[in-house]
Short mmCIF file of C-alpha atoms in Angstrom, two decimals:
data_model
loop_
_atom_site.label_atom_id
_atom_site.label_comp_id
_atom_site.label_asym_id
_atom_site.label_seq_id
_atom_site.Cartn_x
_atom_site.Cartn_y
_atom_site.Cartn_z
CA MET A 1 83.50 70.20 208.50
CA SER A 2 83.75 73.76 207.32
CA THR A 3 86.90 75.45 206.23
CA HIS A 4 87.78 79.12 206.13
CA LYS A 5 90.28 81.41 204.50
CA THR A 6 91.38 84.78 205.86
CA HIS A 7 93.10 87.71 204.19
CA SER A 8 93.75 91.31 205.10
CA PRO A 9 91.79 93.90 203.09
CA GLN A 10 94.47 96.54 203.28
CA ALA A 11 97.07 94.16 201.88
CA ARG A 12 94.82 93.13 199.07
CA PRO A 13 95.80 94.79 195.78
CA PRO A 14 93.36 96.02 193.16
CA SER A 15 92.47 93.07 191.00
CA THR A 16 91.07 92.78 187.53
CA SER A 17 89.85 89.22 187.93
CA THR A 18 86.16 88.86 187.32
CA THR A 19 86.08 86.16 189.98
CA ASP A 20 87.14 88.53 192.75
CA ARG A 21 84.48 88.84 195.34
CA PRO A 22 83.28 92.36 196.17
CA ARG A 23 83.51 93.80 199.67
CA MET A 24 80.64 95.79 201.01
CA SER A 25 80.37 98.90 203.13
CA ASP A 26 77.56 101.00 204.48
CA GLU A 27 78.26 103.68 201.90
CA GLY A 28 79.53 101.62 198.99
CA ASP A 29 82.85 100.83 197.47
CA LEU A 30 84.21 99.50 194.23
CA GLY A 31 84.08 95.98 195.52
CA GLY A 32 80.57 96.02 196.99
CA ALA A 33 78.33 98.53 195.32
CA ASN A 34 76.56 100.63 197.90
CA GLY A 35 76.61 98.02 200.62
CA HIS A 36 73.64 96.94 202.72
CA ARG A 37 72.09 100.31 203.34
CA ASN A 38 70.60 100.89 199.91
CA GLY A 39 70.63 97.29 198.73
CA ALA A 40 72.32 98.01 195.40
CA GLY A 41 74.45 95.38 193.81
CA PRO A 42 74.05 91.58 193.80
CA ARG A 43 74.45 91.15 197.54
CA GLY A 44 73.18 93.14 200.50
CA CYS A 45 71.76 92.88 204.02
CA ARG A 46 68.68 94.05 205.85
CA ASP A 47 66.67 93.08 208.90
CA GLY A 48 64.58 89.92 208.49
CA GLY A 49 64.50 86.20 209.04
CA GLY A 50 65.43 82.99 207.14
CA ARG A 51 68.03 80.35 207.55
CA LYS A 52 71.10 80.05 209.76
CA ALA A 53 74.63 79.95 208.44
CA LYS A 54 78.00 78.89 209.74
CA ALA A 55 80.96 81.25 209.51
CA THR A 56 84.15 82.10 211.29
CA VAL A 57 86.14 85.29 211.77
CA SER A 58 89.87 85.25 212.04
CA PRO A 59 91.11 86.51 215.45
CA ALA A 60 93.63 88.64 213.55
CA GLY A 61 90.84 90.36 211.66
CA GLY A 62 90.19 90.43 207.94
CA ILE A 63 87.62 88.50 205.95
CA ALA A 64 86.66 84.94 206.82
CA GLU A 65 84.73 82.80 204.35
CA THR A 66 82.99 79.43 204.81
CA PRO A 67 80.36 77.53 202.83
CA VAL A 68 76.79 78.25 203.90
CA THR A 69 75.36 75.32 205.86
CA SER A 70 72.53 74.68 208.24
CA GLY A 71 73.50 74.85 211.87
CA ASP A 72 74.61 77.25 214.56
CA LEU A 73 76.73 80.29 214.04
CA SER A 74 80.32 80.14 215.17
CA ALA A 75 80.82 83.87 214.63
CA GLU A 76 78.97 87.10 215.21
CA LEU A 77 76.89 87.96 212.17
CA PRO A 78 74.21 90.50 211.24
CA THR A 79 70.67 89.18 211.49
CA THR A 80 69.86 88.95 207.78
CA ALA A 81 71.51 88.31 204.45
CA PHE A 82 70.04 89.25 201.13
CA ALA A 83 70.94 87.42 197.96
CA ALA A 84 69.59 88.60 194.61
CA ASP A 85 69.91 85.14 193.05
CA ALA A 86 69.20 83.06 196.16
CA THR A 87 65.91 81.61 195.02
CA ASP A 88 67.00 78.13 196.10
CA ILE A 89 67.73 79.04 199.72
CA ASP A 90 65.51 77.20 202.15
CA GLY A 91 63.43 79.30 204.49
CA GLY A 92 64.09 82.53 202.60
CA ILE A 93 61.43 85.21 202.44
CA LYS A 94 60.94 86.71 198.97
CA GLU A 95 60.96 90.51 199.10
CA PRO A 96 59.09 92.84 196.68
CA ASP A 97 62.35 93.89 195.02
CA GLY A 98 63.23 90.29 194.16
CA MET A 99 65.73 89.89 197.00
CA THR A 100 65.54 86.87 199.32
CA SER A 101 65.97 87.54 203.02
CA VAL A 102 67.91 84.94 204.95
CA PRO A 103 67.82 85.12 208.78
CA LEU A 104 71.02 84.66 210.72
CA SER A 105 71.40 84.24 214.46
CA GLY A 106 74.07 85.58 216.74
CA ASP A 107 75.32 88.72 218.37
CA THR A 108 75.30 91.56 215.83
CA GLN A 109 76.88 94.44 217.68
CA HIS A 110 80.43 93.97 216.41
CA LEU A 111 80.06 93.14 212.71
CA ASP A 112 78.38 95.50 210.30
CA THR A 113 79.00 94.09 206.82
CA PHE A 114 78.87 90.73 205.14
CA LEU A 115 77.53 89.15 201.98
CA ILE A 116 76.55 85.84 200.47
CA GLY A 117 79.18 85.02 197.89
CA ASP A 118 78.80 83.62 194.39
CA ASN A 119 79.16 80.04 195.75
CA ASP A 120 76.67 80.58 198.61
CA GLU A 121 79.36 81.36 201.15
CA ILE A 122 79.05 83.95 203.85
CA ILE A 123 81.77 86.60 203.63
CA VAL A 124 82.24 88.61 206.81
CA GLU A 125 84.27 91.77 207.05
CA ASP A 126 85.66 92.81 210.37
CA PRO A 127 84.62 96.47 210.92
CA HIS A 128 87.79 97.06 212.89
CA VAL A 129 89.84 96.45 209.74
CA LYS A 130 90.11 99.46 207.44
CA ARG A 131 88.68 99.27 203.94
CA GLY A 132 90.76 100.77 201.14
CA GLY A 133 94.27 102.02 201.73
CA ASP A 134 96.09 104.13 204.27
CA SER A 135 95.57 107.66 202.93
CA THR A 136 93.56 110.15 204.93
CA ILE A 137 91.28 112.53 203.05
CA PRO A 138 93.87 115.37 203.06
CA GLU A 139 96.61 112.97 201.85
CA ALA A 140 94.40 111.62 199.07
CA ALA A 141 93.48 115.19 198.14
CA PHE A 142 97.17 116.13 197.97
CA ASN A 143 97.79 113.31 195.51
CA PHE A 144 94.72 114.22 193.49
CA ILE A 145 95.50 117.96 193.32
CA ASN A 146 99.06 117.19 192.37
CA SER A 147 97.91 115.04 189.46
CA ILE A 148 95.80 117.95 188.19
CA VAL A 149 98.15 120.86 188.66
CA GLY A 150 101.05 119.27 186.80
CA ALA A 151 102.53 120.55 183.56
CA GLY A 152 99.14 121.82 182.35
CA ILE A 153 98.83 124.64 184.87
CA ILE A 154 101.82 126.48 183.37
CA GLY A 155 99.74 127.07 180.25
CA MET A 156 96.80 128.74 182.00
CA PRO A 157 97.97 132.33 181.28
CA PHE A 158 98.24 131.34 177.61
CA ALA A 159 94.72 129.82 177.78
CA LEU A 160 93.33 133.13 179.06
CA ARG A 161 95.09 134.90 176.23
CA GLU A 162 93.49 132.56 173.71
CA ALA A 163 89.93 132.73 175.11
CA GLY A 164 89.96 136.26 176.47
CA PHE A 165 90.31 137.01 180.15
CA GLY A 166 86.60 137.04 181.12
CA LEU A 167 85.60 134.03 179.04
CA GLY A 168 88.78 132.25 180.07
CA VAL A 169 87.96 132.49 183.78
CA ILE A 170 84.41 131.27 183.05
CA LEU A 171 85.81 128.34 181.08
CA ILE A 172 88.21 127.38 183.87
CA ILE A 173 85.29 127.19 186.29
CA ALA A 174 83.06 125.37 183.79
CA MET A 175 85.77 122.82 182.93
CA GLY A 176 86.27 122.25 186.67
CA ILE A 177 82.57 121.48 187.11
CA ILE A 178 82.56 119.14 184.12
CA THR A 179 85.71 117.40 185.33
CA SER A 180 84.33 116.93 188.84
CA TYR A 181 81.10 115.49 187.47
CA SER A 182 82.91 113.11 185.12
CA ILE A 183 85.06 111.84 188.01
CA LYS A 184 81.92 111.30 190.10
CA THR A 185 80.33 109.43 187.18
CA LEU A 186 83.41 107.27 186.78
CA ILE A 187 83.54 106.16 190.39
CA ARG A 188 79.77 105.68 190.54
CA CYS A 189 79.93 103.37 187.53
CA GLY A 190 82.76 101.46 189.24
CA VAL A 191 80.67 101.04 192.39
CA LYS A 192 77.61 100.00 190.38
CA THR A 193 79.51 97.30 188.51
CA HIS A 194 81.66 96.18 191.48
CA LYS A 195 84.79 96.82 189.42
CA PRO A 196 87.91 97.96 191.27
CA ASN A 197 89.51 99.77 188.33
CA TYR A 198 88.71 101.84 185.26
CA GLN A 199 89.61 99.10 182.78
CA ASP A 200 87.39 96.43 184.31
CA MET A 201 84.47 98.80 184.46
CA VAL A 202 84.80 99.64 180.76
CA MET A 203 85.19 95.94 179.95
CA HIS A 204 81.92 95.34 181.73
CA CYS A 205 80.19 98.04 179.67
CA TYR A 206 81.69 97.70 176.20
CA GLY A 207 83.65 94.47 176.15
CA LYS A 208 87.13 93.96 174.75
CA LEU A 209 86.90 96.83 172.26
CA GLY A 210 86.17 99.35 175.00
CA PHE A 211 88.80 97.79 177.23
CA ASN A 212 91.48 98.08 174.54
CA LEU A 213 90.49 101.62 173.65
CA LEU A 214 90.65 102.77 177.25
CA SER A 215 93.89 100.92 177.95
CA PHE A 216 95.50 102.68 175.00
CA GLY A 217 94.43 106.11 176.19
CA GLN A 218 94.98 105.41 179.86
CA PHE A 219 98.54 104.26 179.26
CA PHE A 220 99.67 106.78 176.68
CA PHE A 221 98.27 109.85 178.43
CA PRO A 222 100.48 109.48 181.55
CA PHE A 223 103.32 108.04 179.46
CA PHE A 224 103.52 111.13 177.23
CA GLY A 225 102.90 113.26 180.30
CA MET A 226 106.08 111.76 181.79
CA ILE A 227 107.91 112.65 178.57
CA ALA A 228 106.62 116.18 178.79
CA TYR A 229 107.76 116.41 182.42
CA SER A 230 111.27 115.27 181.43
CA ILE A 231 111.44 117.82 178.65
CA ILE A 232 110.29 120.63 180.94
CA ILE A 233 113.00 119.64 183.41
CA GLY A 234 115.52 119.86 180.59
CA GLN A 235 114.25 123.31 179.64
CA THR A 236 114.12 124.85 183.12
CA LEU A 237 116.77 123.43 185.43
CA PRO A 238 119.80 124.04 183.17
CA LYS A 239 118.99 127.77 183.25
CA VAL A 240 118.82 127.66 187.02
CA PHE A 241 122.11 125.74 187.35
CA GLU A 242 123.84 128.08 184.91
CA ALA A 243 122.69 131.12 186.89
CA VAL A 244 124.01 129.61 190.13
CA PHE A 245 127.14 127.70 189.08
CA GLY A 246 128.00 129.30 185.77
CA HIS A 247 128.29 127.52 182.45
CA GLY A 248 129.24 123.87 182.89
CA PHE A 249 128.05 120.31 182.45
CA LEU A 250 124.82 121.10 184.36
CA SER A 251 123.93 123.60 181.65
CA ASP A 252 123.35 120.71 179.27
CA ARG A 253 119.73 119.56 179.11
CA ASN A 254 120.53 115.91 178.45
CA THR A 255 122.86 115.76 181.43
CA VAL A 256 120.24 117.28 183.72
CA ILE A 257 117.49 114.95 182.45
CA THR A 258 119.77 111.96 182.98
CA ILE A 259 120.73 112.91 186.55
CA MET A 260 117.16 113.76 187.64
CA THR A 261 115.74 110.63 186.02
CA LEU A 262 118.26 108.20 187.49
CA PHE A 263 118.63 109.69 190.99
CA LEU A 264 115.23 111.14 191.75
CA MET A 265 112.32 110.22 189.49
CA ILE A 266 113.04 106.47 189.03
CA PRO A 267 113.67 105.83 192.77
CA LEU A 268 110.41 107.62 193.68
CA SER A 269 108.56 105.68 190.96
CA MET A 270 109.56 102.38 192.56
CA ASN A 271 107.03 102.94 195.37
CA LYS A 272 104.44 100.14 195.38
CA HIS A 273 101.68 102.16 197.03
CA ILE A 274 100.43 105.51 195.80
CA GLU A 275 99.65 106.69 199.34
CA SER A 276 103.38 106.66 200.10
CA LEU A 277 103.75 109.53 197.58
CA SER A 278 101.41 111.90 199.45
CA ARG A 279 104.24 113.55 201.38
CA TRP A 280 105.97 114.37 198.11
CA SER A 281 102.69 115.64 196.68
CA ALA A 282 102.58 118.22 199.49
CA VAL A 283 106.12 119.34 198.53
CA ALA A 284 105.11 119.53 194.89
CA LEU A 285 102.08 121.69 195.70
CA THR A 286 104.35 124.01 197.65
CA GLY A 287 106.36 124.42 194.44
CA VAL A 288 103.22 125.37 192.53
CA PHE A 289 102.31 127.99 195.17
CA VAL A 290 105.81 129.48 194.87
CA LEU A 291 105.43 129.57 191.08
CA ILE A 292 102.10 131.41 191.31
CA LEU A 293 103.41 133.90 193.87
CA ILE A 294 106.50 134.77 191.83
CA VAL A 295 104.62 135.06 188.54
CA CYS A 296 102.04 137.40 190.10
CA ILE A 297 104.59 139.60 191.95
CA GLU A 298 107.49 139.57 189.49
CA GLY A 299 105.18 139.89 186.52
CA SER A 300 103.87 143.22 187.83
CA LEU A 301 107.48 144.54 187.84
CA VAL A 302 108.30 143.61 184.23
CA ASP A 303 110.40 146.26 182.51
CA PRO A 304 110.51 147.60 179.84
CA PRO A 305 106.75 148.15 179.47
CA GLU A 306 106.66 146.90 175.87
CA ASP A 307 107.30 143.39 177.15
CA ARG A 308 103.87 143.44 178.69
CA GLY A 309 101.93 143.41 175.46
CA ASP A 310 98.40 144.78 175.07
CA PRO A 311 95.69 143.97 177.60
CA VAL A 312 93.81 140.74 176.96
CA ALA A 313 90.28 141.19 175.60
CA PHE A 314 87.27 139.88 177.52
CA PHE A 315 86.43 137.45 174.70
CA HIS A 316 88.51 135.92 171.92
CA PRO A 317 87.35 133.53 169.17
CA ARG A 318 90.19 131.07 169.82
CA PHE A 319 88.44 129.76 172.92
CA VAL A 320 88.32 126.18 171.56
CA GLN A 321 92.11 125.98 171.74
CA ALA A 322 91.88 127.31 175.29
CA ILE A 323 89.45 124.50 176.19
CA GLY A 324 92.03 122.03 174.89
CA VAL A 325 94.70 123.48 177.21
CA MET A 326 92.32 123.36 180.15
CA ALA A 327 91.21 119.80 179.38
CA PHE A 328 94.84 118.67 179.37
CA ALA A 329 95.45 120.45 182.69
CA TYR A 330 92.37 119.06 184.44
CA VAL A 331 92.64 115.42 183.42
CA CYS A 332 93.18 113.20 186.44
CA HIS A 333 90.72 110.41 185.67
CA HIS A 334 93.45 107.87 185.06
CA ASN A 335 94.32 108.33 188.74
CA SER A 336 90.76 108.34 190.11
CA PHE A 337 90.40 104.66 190.93
CA LEU A 338 93.86 104.54 192.44
CA ILE A 339 93.12 107.53 194.67
CA TYR A 340 89.74 106.02 195.59
CA ASP A 341 91.34 102.71 196.56
CA SER A 342 94.08 104.43 198.57
CA LEU A 343 91.57 106.21 200.81
CA GLN A 344 91.00 104.94 204.35
CA ASN A 345 87.53 103.45 204.80
CA THR A 346 86.83 104.34 201.22
CA SER A 347 83.30 105.19 200.14
CA GLU A 348 81.58 107.38 197.58
CA ARG A 349 80.79 109.95 200.26
CA ARG A 350 84.38 110.19 201.49
CA PHE A 351 85.77 110.25 197.99
CA SER A 352 83.36 113.02 196.99
CA ILE A 353 85.10 115.25 199.56
CA VAL A 354 88.44 114.47 197.90
CA ASN A 355 86.97 115.02 194.42
CA TYR A 356 85.23 118.37 195.02
CA SER A 357 87.92 119.87 197.20
CA SER A 358 90.74 118.83 194.82
CA VAL A 359 89.09 120.18 191.69
CA THR A 360 88.06 123.38 193.45
CA ILE A 361 91.60 124.04 194.71
CA ALA A 362 93.00 123.23 191.27
CA ALA A 363 90.56 125.67 189.67
CA VAL A 364 91.51 128.44 192.13
CA LEU A 365 95.23 127.89 191.49
CA SER A 366 94.64 127.88 187.73
CA ILE A 367 92.74 131.21 187.90
CA MET A 368 95.41 132.74 190.14
CA LEU A 369 98.27 131.79 187.81
CA GLY A 370 96.28 132.58 184.69
CA ALA A 371 95.26 136.01 185.96
CA GLY A 372 98.78 136.81 187.19
CA GLY A 373 100.42 135.94 183.90
CA SER A 374 97.68 137.52 181.81
CA PHE A 375 97.81 140.84 183.67
CA ALA A 376 101.62 140.84 183.49
CA PHE A 377 102.13 140.08 179.78
CA GLY A 378 98.76 140.56 178.10
CA ASN A 379 98.58 139.28 174.57
CA ALA A 380 102.35 138.68 174.61
CA THR A 381 101.90 135.74 177.02
CA LYS A 382 103.70 132.61 175.81
CA ASP A 383 102.48 129.05 176.15
CA ASN A 384 105.01 128.61 179.03
CA VAL A 385 104.67 131.82 181.02
CA LEU A 386 108.16 131.36 182.52
CA ASP A 387 109.60 131.93 179.03
CA ASN A 388 108.29 135.52 179.25
CA PHE A 389 110.91 136.23 181.89
CA ALA A 390 114.58 136.89 181.12
CA ILE A 391 117.02 134.03 181.65
CA ASP A 392 118.99 136.03 184.24
CA ASN A 393 115.88 136.99 186.25
CA ALA A 394 116.62 135.68 189.74
CA ALA A 395 112.98 135.43 190.86
CA ALA A 396 112.02 133.70 187.63
CA ASN A 397 114.81 131.19 188.21
CA VAL A 398 113.44 130.47 191.65
CA ALA A 399 110.04 129.86 190.02
CA ARG A 400 111.68 127.61 187.42
CA PHE A 401 113.36 125.56 190.13
CA PHE A 402 110.21 125.09 192.20
CA PHE A 403 108.11 124.28 189.16
CA ALA A 404 110.67 121.72 188.00
CA LEU A 405 110.58 120.27 191.51
CA ALA A 406 106.78 120.01 191.34
CA ILE A 407 107.06 118.29 187.95
CA MET A 408 109.61 115.79 189.19
CA LEU A 409 107.43 114.90 192.19
CA THR A 410 104.36 114.46 189.94
CA TYR A 411 106.22 112.15 187.58
CA PRO A 412 106.02 109.09 189.95
CA ILE A 413 102.23 109.33 190.15
CA GLU A 414 101.96 109.17 186.36
CA CYS A 415 104.39 106.25 186.34
CA PHE A 416 102.22 104.49 188.92
CA VAL A 417 99.22 104.76 186.58
CA ALA A 418 101.11 103.60 183.51
CA ARG A 419 102.45 100.59 185.44
CA GLU A 420 99.00 99.75 186.74
CA VAL A 421 97.59 99.70 183.21
CA ILE A 422 100.32 97.27 182.13
CA GLU A 423 99.63 95.03 185.13
CA ASN A 424 95.87 94.99 184.52
CA TYR A 425 96.23 94.40 180.77
CA PHE A 426 98.99 91.78 180.63
CA PHE A 427 98.86 90.15 184.07
CA PRO A 428 95.21 90.25 185.19
CA ASN A 429 95.35 86.81 186.83
CA SER A 430 98.80 87.14 188.40
CA GLN A 431 98.35 89.68 191.20
CA PRO A 432 100.00 91.05 193.22
CA PRO A 433 103.12 91.29 191.07
CA THR A 434 106.38 89.83 192.24
CA ASP A 435 109.09 92.29 193.30
CA LEU A 436 111.07 91.39 190.21
CA ARG A 437 108.16 92.16 187.88
CA HIS A 438 107.26 95.35 189.75
CA TYR A 439 110.76 96.78 189.49
CA SER A 440 111.27 95.52 185.92
CA VAL A 441 108.06 97.09 184.57
CA THR A 442 108.75 100.37 186.39
CA LEU A 443 112.31 100.52 185.07
CA ALA A 444 111.17 99.69 181.50
CA VAL A 445 108.55 102.46 181.49
CA CYS A 446 110.95 105.06 182.90
CA LEU A 447 113.79 104.13 180.53
CA CYS A 448 111.47 104.40 177.48
CA VAL A 449 110.41 107.85 178.66
CA PHE A 450 114.02 108.81 179.29
CA ILE A 451 115.20 107.77 175.79
CA ILE A 452 112.36 109.64 174.04
CA ALA A 453 112.84 112.78 176.15
CA LEU A 454 116.53 112.89 175.26
CA SER A 455 115.80 112.72 171.55
CA ILE A 456 112.87 115.19 171.35
CA GLU A 457 112.86 118.81 172.54
CA ASP A 458 109.53 120.02 171.17
CA LEU A 459 106.46 117.91 171.82
CA GLY A 460 104.00 120.69 171.03
CA ILE A 461 101.91 118.94 168.38
CA ILE A 462 102.17 115.58 170.12
CA LEU A 463 101.00 117.03 173.47
CA GLU A 464 98.19 118.86 171.75
CA LEU A 465 96.96 115.65 170.11
CA ASN A 466 97.54 113.77 173.36
CA GLY A 467 95.19 116.18 175.09
CA ILE A 468 92.55 116.06 172.37
CA ILE A 469 92.62 112.30 171.90
CA ASN A 470 93.83 110.55 175.08
CA ALA A 471 92.87 113.11 177.72
CA ASN A 472 89.48 113.72 176.15
CA LEU A 473 88.90 109.99 175.72
CA ILE A 474 89.53 109.03 179.33
CA ALA A 475 88.04 112.16 180.91
CA PHE A 476 84.88 112.87 178.96
CA VAL A 477 84.01 110.39 176.17
CA ILE A 478 84.35 107.07 178.03
CA PRO A 479 82.91 108.25 181.43
CA GLY A 480 79.97 109.75 179.56
CA ALA A 481 79.37 106.61 177.51
CA CYS A 482 79.59 104.36 180.57
CA GLY A 483 77.31 106.62 182.60
CA ALA A 484 74.73 106.75 179.80
CA LYS A 485 74.66 102.94 179.75
CA LEU A 486 74.91 102.09 183.45
CA LEU A 487 72.77 104.82 185.02
CA VAL A 488 69.62 103.71 183.18
CA GLY A 489 67.94 102.73 186.40
CA GLU A 490 68.53 106.07 188.09
CA THR A 491 65.49 108.20 188.83
CA PHE A 492 64.70 110.51 185.96
CA TYR A 493 64.49 113.72 187.99
CA LYS A 494 68.12 113.36 188.96
CA GLY A 495 68.99 113.47 185.28
CA GLU A 496 72.01 111.19 185.73
CA ARG A 497 71.65 109.51 182.33
CA ILE A 498 70.93 112.80 180.58
CA TRP A 499 74.00 114.48 182.06
CA ALA A 500 76.17 111.48 181.22
CA THR A 501 74.96 111.60 177.62
CA LEU A 502 75.75 115.32 177.43
CA LEU A 503 79.22 114.60 178.85
CA PHE A 504 79.78 112.09 176.09
CA ALA A 505 78.55 114.56 173.43
CA PHE A 506 80.86 117.26 174.80
CA GLY A 507 83.86 114.92 174.51
CA VAL A 508 82.98 113.93 170.96
CA ALA A 509 82.55 117.58 169.93
CA LEU A 510 85.84 118.54 171.55
CA PHE A 511 87.58 115.73 169.70
CA VAL A 512 86.10 116.67 166.30
CA PHE A 513 86.71 120.44 166.55
CA GLY A 514 90.12 119.90 168.20
CA VAL A 515 91.40 117.64 165.42
CA ILE A 516 90.11 120.04 162.77
CA LEU A 517 91.85 123.01 164.42
CA VAL A 518 95.13 121.09 164.81
CA ALA A 519 94.96 120.16 161.14
CA ILE A 520 94.30 123.79 160.16
CA ASP A 521 97.16 125.07 162.34
CA SER A 522 99.51 122.44 160.91
CA SER A 523 98.62 123.25 157.33
CA SER A 524 99.08 126.98 157.93
CA THR A 525 102.54 126.53 159.48
CA PRO A 526 105.25 127.52 156.98
CA THR A 527 107.55 124.72 155.89
CA SER A 528 111.17 125.20 155.01
#
């Protein structure tokens, strides 16, 4: 007598267990590399003949699993299963590519995906049940854009000052292309290895050493990003509150950080699903648009003229520092798997729309803000362009408020990533987390960020190193290294392995030159 177990795909959390069985789709997802259409991965399906199997599908939908046995079908299945390691299956027909075709009988018009599991069980996925999460493409794009245009975008005018206006614009576009390619490589490697998250994919490629290295960078990049967000809130909102309410307790940075952390950022960070944050991402992006509009308009009205500085040259030799600022701004790779998994009916094709559109919009916004600030203040542009405006400038205070709002609504997404790394590293076989553990881990991360932000006002050197080390590691070095190893079988004319190797080399070069420049800048800074 056969038994079956049923579970709902949309309720199924990302898992790091190597025993988790991949799900397949016609396009490919992290659980079932490229599905039955192109036959990639250990399981697939095509037309053919072979042996019958018994399976059941839950009336409520979901995935039903039963051991493979001889006999009649009790559910509607596709006509053929393919198993890469099914050499012992009776009646199978060996294919030229080493796959064994296994015929199945039954009506095939309702079910489109299934696989033969590691223990020779048929796994059927109800096509009426959504794969992935609940986010539409626009909602996923909102979350992705918001993770890119966080604190880093405020430094784009400064980046154009460092690189020169012409070269700076070229670099923003080039870094966008590199970022988009590295995200594509990352997800493709995840699909190829059937791994549902960044850490498992790296573990597959480079073992425990690679896993530990990535976990370090993937946790500390968003963690220090959250600290930076808290510090920015403490630098901007007190000025706004003082302009509106006069000098008082809201003029104190620590008070403002405390209030915003306890009553806004921590509650939003308690969300269990990243797709639930998409509505706030739309609000945050509105704040960025307001910031760009005010900087461009108000910057053109700056008086006296000497505050503008000299025009920025087309090219400047400090372009390496500018690349560092742009790399920090563009990094969103620690969110990539989460965004991919949150997408309805997720697939490489659907995610590519999210990827390309998000990076393109982020690049356009970066150029707009960079050009507006650069034209307004020239070579006098500061690393935070809002600091170029007077404290009592009403329009600048509006920009400060909306940028702080955008930062506060980006904070929960970074917290989500940091929490996910902790779950995958310390509790890989205990998923999903209990409510108590979920809330405890979230609270612990946020309180650590809160304490550090209260005690530190200037994270300049730390953020710079965070960009050079952690951001570069998770965005360029590791995706390039994984792509160079996993894409060996790709056709040569596509150049996938070559491009992945160049991505890795770019990351290493950025790390080496970045560390050297930070060391030179630190040694040249006068000490008291």
